[in-house]
XYZ file of C-alpha atoms in Angstrom:
491
model
C 3.411 10.663 -25.421
C -0.278 11.318 -25.038
C -1.381 11.709 -21.438
C -5.023 11.511 -20.368
C -4.295 10.736 -16.743
C -6.168 13.016 -14.356
C -5.196 14.021 -10.847
C -8.714 13.665 -9.541
C -9.510 9.984 -9.799
C -12.558 9.638 -7.547
C -16.217 9.977 -8.425
C -18.957 11.902 -6.664
C -20.317 8.628 -5.285
C -16.929 7.707 -3.807
C -16.623 11.162 -2.255
C -20.100 10.797 -0.755
C -19.144 7.511 0.905
C -15.950 9.096 2.239
C -17.984 11.972 3.686
C -20.410 9.528 5.335
C -17.528 7.591 6.889
C -16.113 10.860 8.195
C -19.452 11.896 9.734
C -19.949 8.501 11.403
C -16.481 8.468 12.989
C -16.858 12.122 14.034
C -20.190 11.264 15.670
C -18.511 8.466 17.625
C -15.813 10.890 18.788
C -18.452 13.407 19.936
C -20.419 10.708 21.766
C -17.299 9.494 23.572
C -16.404 13.065 24.509
C -19.854 13.517 26.022
C -19.457 10.378 28.097
C -16.092 11.573 29.348
C -17.494 15.026 30.171
C -20.319 13.368 32.085
C -17.922 11.179 34.055
C -15.965 14.275 35.088
C -18.699 15.143 37.602
C -21.151 17.792 38.699
C -18.707 20.638 38.112
C -19.186 20.326 34.398
C -22.861 19.322 34.297
C -24.093 22.936 34.290
C -22.104 23.582 31.114
C -23.052 20.346 29.405
C -24.773 22.071 26.456
C -21.673 24.166 25.873
C -19.578 21.000 26.003
C -21.717 19.438 23.276
C -21.217 22.466 21.040
C -17.469 22.460 21.728
C -17.162 18.742 20.889
C -19.137 19.220 17.677
C -16.925 22.102 16.599
C -13.771 20.092 17.319
C -15.042 17.045 15.425
C -16.062 19.185 12.455
C -12.675 20.926 12.425
C -10.424 17.878 12.706
C -12.438 15.252 10.846
C -13.509 17.787 8.230
C -9.902 18.880 7.837
C -8.843 15.286 7.245
C -11.498 14.888 4.563
C -10.239 18.035 2.833
C -6.671 16.731 3.039
C -7.471 13.415 1.364
C -9.607 15.144 -1.264
C -6.695 17.363 -2.263
C -3.633 15.216 -1.647
C -4.736 11.591 -1.311
C -7.454 10.934 -3.871
C -6.340 7.285 -3.984
C -7.795 6.525 -0.561
C -11.119 8.091 -1.547
C -11.262 6.008 -4.695
C -10.259 2.972 -2.621
C -12.495 3.932 0.279
C -11.617 0.940 2.417
C -8.248 2.559 3.135
C -9.766 5.851 4.240
C -12.330 4.004 6.348
C -9.616 1.939 8.038
C -7.538 5.057 8.774
C -10.559 6.791 10.306
C -11.328 3.744 12.446
C -7.701 3.596 13.626
C -7.749 7.295 14.485
C -11.096 7.085 16.292
C -9.987 3.972 18.186
C -6.892 5.820 19.423
C -8.963 8.853 20.406
C -11.426 6.737 22.411
C -8.625 4.829 24.141
C -6.749 8.016 25.046
C -9.807 9.842 26.367
C -10.565 7.077 28.838
C -6.935 6.311 29.713
C -6.660 9.916 30.886
C -8.858 8.893 33.841
C -5.859 6.972 35.118
C -3.223 9.459 34.037
C -2.712 11.667 30.965
C 0.766 10.165 30.709
C -0.818 6.870 29.641
C -1.900 8.491 26.360
C 0.230 6.372 24.021
C 2.273 8.793 21.871
C 2.069 8.014 18.178
C -0.453 5.170 18.503
C -2.382 6.300 15.424
C 0.868 6.669 13.469
C 2.144 3.214 14.451
C -1.102 1.605 13.242
C -1.558 3.569 10.014
C 2.094 3.369 8.948
C 1.581 -0.399 8.637
C -1.618 0.019 6.615
C -0.826 2.880 4.258
C 0.996 2.828 0.933
C 2.075 6.449 1.631
C 3.753 6.858 5.004
C 2.836 10.531 5.358
C -0.769 9.469 5.983
C 0.361 8.216 9.377
C 1.705 11.628 10.384
C -1.393 13.563 9.252
C -3.934 11.299 10.952
C -1.803 11.071 14.108
C -1.488 14.860 14.246
C -5.257 15.272 13.959
C -5.942 12.661 16.656
C -3.328 14.044 19.064
C -4.558 17.621 18.699
C -8.208 16.643 19.074
C -7.474 14.576 22.196
C -5.518 17.490 23.655
C -8.300 19.998 22.900
C -11.033 17.803 24.429
C -9.087 17.046 27.607
C -7.681 20.542 28.083
C -11.186 22.024 27.804
C -12.474 19.431 30.250
C -9.807 20.396 32.776
C -10.295 24.124 32.262
C -13.863 24.022 33.557
C -12.711 22.284 36.738
C -10.198 24.978 37.654
C -7.232 22.876 36.567
C -7.829 20.051 39.020
C -8.705 16.689 37.428
C -9.100 13.227 38.830
C -6.119 10.917 38.205
C -6.022 7.366 39.535
C -2.215 7.616 39.392
C -0.883 11.015 40.402
C -1.551 13.964 42.674
C -5.057 15.060 41.666
C -5.012 17.979 44.103
C -2.025 19.697 42.499
C -3.401 22.657 40.499
C -2.799 22.456 36.769
C -0.640 19.304 37.065
C -3.069 17.505 34.774
C -2.745 20.189 32.080
C 1.028 20.158 32.369
C 1.277 16.388 31.976
C -1.249 16.463 29.145
C 0.756 19.135 27.313
C 3.993 17.183 27.664
C 2.529 13.915 26.404
C 0.797 15.695 23.505
C 4.056 17.295 22.376
C 5.737 13.898 22.611
C 2.854 12.385 20.612
C 3.309 14.856 17.748
C 7.083 14.287 17.691
C 6.711 10.497 17.711
C 4.048 10.734 15.002
C 6.529 12.594 12.804
C 9.384 10.189 13.525
C 7.537 6.884 13.017
C 6.747 7.341 9.275
C 10.376 8.206 8.515
C 11.782 5.370 10.625
C 9.363 2.777 9.241
C 9.795 3.730 5.564
C 10.564 0.574 3.536
C 10.991 -1.419 6.756
C 8.614 -4.317 7.410
C 10.557 -6.647 9.720
C 9.058 -7.412 13.105
C 12.437 -6.927 14.800
C 12.725 -3.492 13.205
C 9.300 -2.552 14.606
C 10.451 -3.571 18.079
C 13.664 -1.562 17.739
C 11.709 1.485 16.602
C 9.423 1.063 19.617
C 12.426 0.975 21.941
C 13.940 4.052 20.292
C 10.716 6.065 20.529
C 10.243 5.005 24.165
C 13.760 6.123 25.067
C 13.317 9.396 23.175
C 9.944 9.989 24.881
C 11.479 9.535 28.337
C 14.360 11.894 27.516
C 11.988 14.506 26.104
C 9.723 14.137 29.152
C 12.635 14.680 31.539
C 13.863 17.742 29.632
C 10.404 19.343 29.567
C 9.855 18.530 33.242
C 12.789 20.736 34.206
C 10.625 23.801 33.668
C 7.899 22.655 36.108
C 7.885 24.099 39.611
C 7.849 20.717 41.388
C 10.428 18.840 39.332
C 10.674 15.882 41.714
C 6.913 15.287 41.564
C 6.804 15.322 37.769
C 9.896 13.157 37.348
C 8.414 10.544 39.658
C 5.902 9.712 36.908
C 8.464 8.907 34.191
C 7.640 5.172 34.455
C 4.197 5.964 33.019
C 5.906 7.418 29.936
C 7.827 4.151 29.552
C 4.554 2.198 29.578
C 2.867 4.558 27.128
C 5.926 4.435 24.841
C 5.904 0.641 24.619
C 2.111 0.340 24.300
C 1.733 1.474 20.637
C 3.969 -1.292 19.276
C 2.137 -3.950 21.297
C -1.334 -2.640 20.447
C -0.451 -2.363 16.749
C 0.478 -6.057 16.612
C -3.169 -6.889 17.347
C -5.045 -4.059 15.652
C -3.187 -4.015 12.305
C -4.108 -7.598 11.275
C -7.717 -7.000 12.348
C -8.038 -3.809 10.289
C -6.154 -5.374 7.363
C -8.518 -8.349 7.280
C -11.688 -6.400 8.046
C -11.181 -3.848 5.267
C -9.285 -6.008 2.761
C -6.208 -3.772 2.726
C -3.059 -4.496 0.718
C -0.165 -3.878 3.087
C 3.514 -4.765 2.834
C 2.919 -7.696 5.175
C 0.063 -8.935 2.986
C 2.150 -8.625 -0.190
C 5.005 -10.562 1.379
C 2.539 -13.316 2.249
C 1.271 -13.370 -1.345
C 4.788 -13.942 -2.705
C 5.326 -17.002 -0.527
C 5.823 -19.749 -3.122
C 3.927 -22.151 -0.878
C 0.691 -20.297 -1.606
C -1.835 -22.692 -3.242
C -2.120 -20.811 -6.548
C 1.646 -20.432 -6.928
C 2.138 -24.119 -6.118
C -0.337 -24.964 -8.864
C 1.540 -22.743 -11.286
C 4.864 -24.381 -10.394
C 3.559 -27.921 -10.868
C 1.164 -27.493 -13.821
C 2.965 -24.770 -15.789
C 6.629 -24.801 -14.690
C 7.791 -22.739 -17.666
C 5.295 -19.987 -16.865
C 6.287 -20.177 -13.202
C 9.977 -19.622 -13.994
C 9.059 -16.825 -16.410
C 7.018 -15.151 -13.655
C 9.933 -15.344 -11.226
C 12.220 -13.700 -13.787
C 9.664 -10.968 -14.503
C 9.283 -10.420 -10.753
C 13.007 -9.736 -10.392
C 12.891 -7.177 -13.200
C 9.680 -5.605 -11.950
C 10.939 -5.194 -8.391
C 14.113 -3.440 -9.558
C 12.196 -1.231 -11.985
C 9.602 -0.278 -9.357
C 12.378 0.694 -6.957
C 14.075 2.732 -9.658
C 10.977 4.855 -10.388
C 9.863 5.172 -6.752
C 6.986 2.678 -6.840
C 6.205 -0.090 -4.359
C 8.582 -3.031 -5.011
C 6.463 -5.430 -2.947
C 3.404 -4.738 -5.072
C 5.443 -5.077 -8.272
C 6.823 -8.460 -7.225
C 3.416 -9.789 -6.186
C 1.800 -8.582 -9.421
C 4.543 -10.270 -11.462
C 4.103 -13.556 -9.616
C 0.401 -13.690 -10.497
C 0.246 -11.916 -13.870
C 0.214 -15.135 -15.931
C -1.720 -17.532 -13.666
C -4.484 -17.603 -16.286
C -2.245 -19.854 -18.392
C -3.190 -22.666 -16.009
C -6.365 -23.163 -18.072
C -4.304 -24.273 -21.122
C -0.624 -24.412 -20.089
C 0.670 -26.330 -23.151
C -0.597 -23.687 -25.561
C 2.139 -21.346 -24.336
C 5.695 -21.625 -25.634
C 7.460 -21.693 -22.254
C 5.596 -24.889 -21.289
C 6.112 -26.733 -24.577
C 8.690 -29.457 -25.166
C 9.072 -29.464 -28.944
C 5.437 -29.858 -30.056
C 3.385 -26.696 -30.627
C -0.387 -27.386 -30.685
C -0.981 -24.058 -32.465
C 0.502 -25.626 -35.614
C -2.619 -27.791 -35.925
C -5.373 -25.220 -35.310
C -6.634 -22.085 -37.006
C -5.003 -18.780 -36.003
C -8.310 -17.315 -34.780
C -8.705 -20.271 -32.402
C -5.127 -19.825 -31.215
C -5.740 -16.128 -30.632
C -8.832 -16.856 -28.539
C -6.994 -19.429 -26.399
C -4.057 -17.119 -25.740
C -6.293 -14.079 -25.220
C -8.311 -15.841 -22.508
C -5.368 -16.212 -20.152
C -5.795 -12.607 -19.008
C -9.452 -12.898 -17.990
C -8.981 -16.435 -16.672
C -6.111 -15.144 -14.569
C -8.309 -12.505 -13.002
C -10.958 -15.096 -12.159
C -8.384 -17.390 -10.570
C -6.932 -14.544 -8.516
C -10.322 -13.605 -7.134
C -11.134 -17.263 -6.483
C -7.941 -17.672 -4.441
C -8.426 -14.415 -2.533
C -5.724 -12.374 -4.274
C -6.348 -8.619 -3.680
C -7.759 -6.466 -6.471
C -4.575 -4.379 -6.714
C -2.677 -7.521 -7.740
C -5.454 -9.298 -9.646
C -6.146 -6.340 -11.964
C -2.655 -6.632 -13.456
C -3.639 -9.960 -15.063
C -6.016 -8.135 -17.443
C -3.780 -5.102 -17.909
C -0.329 -6.525 -18.628
C -1.144 -7.118 -22.324
C -3.570 -4.213 -22.659
C -5.032 -4.196 -26.170
C -1.849 -5.265 -27.959
C -2.066 -7.423 -31.102
C -0.831 -11.026 -31.202
C 1.459 -10.523 -34.187
C 2.238 -14.212 -34.824
C -1.393 -15.233 -35.236
C -2.265 -12.064 -37.126
C 0.478 -12.712 -39.686
C -0.582 -16.355 -40.036
C -4.175 -15.285 -40.629
C -3.095 -12.857 -43.346
C -1.166 -15.619 -45.095
C -4.138 -17.992 -44.943
C -6.764 -15.420 -46.000
C -7.159 -13.716 -49.355
C -9.240 -10.821 -47.972
C -8.570 -8.259 -45.268
C -7.999 -9.418 -41.709
C -9.209 -7.254 -38.814
C -6.312 -6.880 -36.390
C -8.779 -6.461 -33.511
C -9.735 -10.115 -33.919
C -6.115 -10.953 -33.128
C -5.603 -8.509 -30.275
C -6.012 -8.798 -26.531
C -9.330 -7.511 -25.210
C -7.952 -6.414 -21.864
C -7.573 -3.023 -20.233
C -4.622 -0.727 -20.791
C -2.502 -0.183 -17.653
C -4.158 2.185 -15.194
C -1.158 2.531 -12.878
C 2.616 2.460 -13.051
C 2.919 -1.037 -11.622
C 0.793 -2.518 -14.425
C 2.890 -0.591 -16.967
C 6.086 -1.952 -15.417
C 4.749 -5.515 -15.637
C 3.745 -4.979 -19.285
C 7.284 -3.903 -20.210
C 9.107 -6.465 -18.066
C 6.890 -9.310 -19.308
C 7.583 -8.586 -22.987
C 11.248 -7.797 -22.361
C 11.984 -11.000 -20.441
C 10.387 -13.172 -23.106
C 12.089 -11.335 -25.988
C 15.552 -11.324 -24.399
C 15.245 -15.007 -23.515
C 14.553 -15.720 -27.206
C 17.822 -14.009 -28.258
C 20.703 -16.315 -29.167
C 23.506 -14.088 -27.894
C 22.119 -11.040 -26.073
C 24.477 -8.146 -25.601
C 23.997 -4.647 -24.245
C 23.533 -2.959 -27.613
C 21.043 -5.497 -28.966
C 19.028 -5.537 -25.750
C 18.958 -1.743 -25.726
C 17.567 -1.647 -29.279
C 15.026 -4.307 -28.375
C 13.788 -2.447 -25.310
C 13.550 0.848 -27.151
C 11.430 -0.888 -29.780
C 9.151 -2.515 -27.208
C 8.563 0.743 -25.341
C 8.073 2.787 -28.530
C 5.542 0.248 -29.810
C 3.516 0.439 -26.571
C 3.541 4.232 -26.663
C 2.455 4.296 -30.314
C -0.414 1.931 -29.556
C -1.610 4.107 -26.663
C -1.028 1.483 -23.985
C 0.154 4.052 -21.404
C -2.490 6.711 -22.062
C -4.497 5.811 -18.940
C -1.673 5.802 -16.419
C 0.700 8.427 -15.049
C 3.943 6.857 -16.214
C 6.262 9.407 -17.831
C 8.856 9.202 -20.581
C 11.516 9.615 -17.905
C 10.094 6.638 -15.996
C 10.133 4.544 -19.167
C 13.761 5.461 -19.811
C 14.694 4.523 -16.237
C 12.898 1.186 -16.663
C 14.807 0.505 -19.890
C 18.166 1.257 -18.273
C 17.276 -0.835 -15.213
C 16.457 -3.895 -17.302
C 19.700 -3.507 -19.280
C 21.612 -3.275 -15.999
C 19.835 -6.371 -14.679
C 20.944 -8.323 -17.751
C 24.522 -7.020 -17.514
C 25.749 -10.301 -16.109
C 24.862 -11.991 -19.389
C 26.895 -9.649 -21.565
C 30.424 -10.352 -20.341
C 32.678 -12.974 -21.940
C 32.334 -16.367 -20.260
C 35.363 -18.384 -19.142
C 36.122 -21.310 -21.416
C 36.731 -24.469 -19.378
C 38.813 -27.505 -20.480
C 36.748 -29.592 -22.864
C 35.321 -26.594 -24.670
C 32.474 -25.870 -22.224
C 31.725 -22.306 -21.252
């Protein structure tokens, strides 16, 4: 199969915007560091210029390192810059909060706050660990430098400020805990979106933080003094879950992010557009539900996002609302295409892809879902109308006049919807589907799409396509067994 998919998917313009976002957030971090250095007191004022240089170097190292990371490993969030911008804002917010909370006590630095926020926003959970690691290390470096120029004695509203190097010790402990929690959160939250699960994870991380704090405190000279502050670790352990409940929806709405929570909302059948589809085009609605079941299983099987696949399947045919009775699943015996020219029929059917995109944008459906409406048929021909046109015309017929004018799938989810959409309709049309016949049908559908270059612009592999085929056959397995014959001859 021809592959033209490229690893680097962002343009120079997109990279420029990502760099500007990085510089702006780094500048905020430097400015906040300067304020904190100033609040420390006269002991640091004489070295203020050196502090500025130090803060600039730290910001360049950590924020620049993050930009390099996303350029190499996460080109998606540069192409979709709103994700990168939201992650930077979450990281900078955590940094600002932690720098000023240290005035009360370094133990109030909420471990894993950046990770807890980003894990709910990102499609790839490892983003949470990387951004949390950068924020935790930068906070530690800023505060440890600040304390070093005051001979280890720092003001703490809660704690013994006169104890030499107590501040550094507490800061080191909470930073280690922050890195550990930041590594645990992405693994614990993988494929979990329930609110109760988030609370349980928060309780687990809080308990683990307290245990880790107690174990590390055993090596401090005044163990009793350090252990007396464990209640601050409890507060800082609970805080990330509570703060995330408020910040995640704000960031999601502000930057238009597609999160698991947002996708679950989109698949609520009480949504206005889905209610319209159910009432005005019930056949299309039921077809979309069936495709969604296939798509979710196929996405899971190839390691793609099942929530995104289900949402895309729900909305892929909403464009049929413009002319619902011109589509077979909504007809009750009479087919209006029998009375019109094939080129007119082709135009009516073709328009449901672009009309679907318009409806999605009108109803506030995210781009990641809306784009599937114009990609799920790609540039495939409408064979029925093409064959009719050839029968009615003596001359040559251009197949492009009877093909969809959409875009070929640009991602695996769109490719999954393309296959599941055709497969569901074709299998439904079979009189007596069985495993062997369905297998031949699916092989033909996939081979036809490959031959027509429909997957040339996405990264789906032959192995993925084979897994999708086997998954659909497995999903239809319940239809292949012999049915029980009831008295009266009914099956």
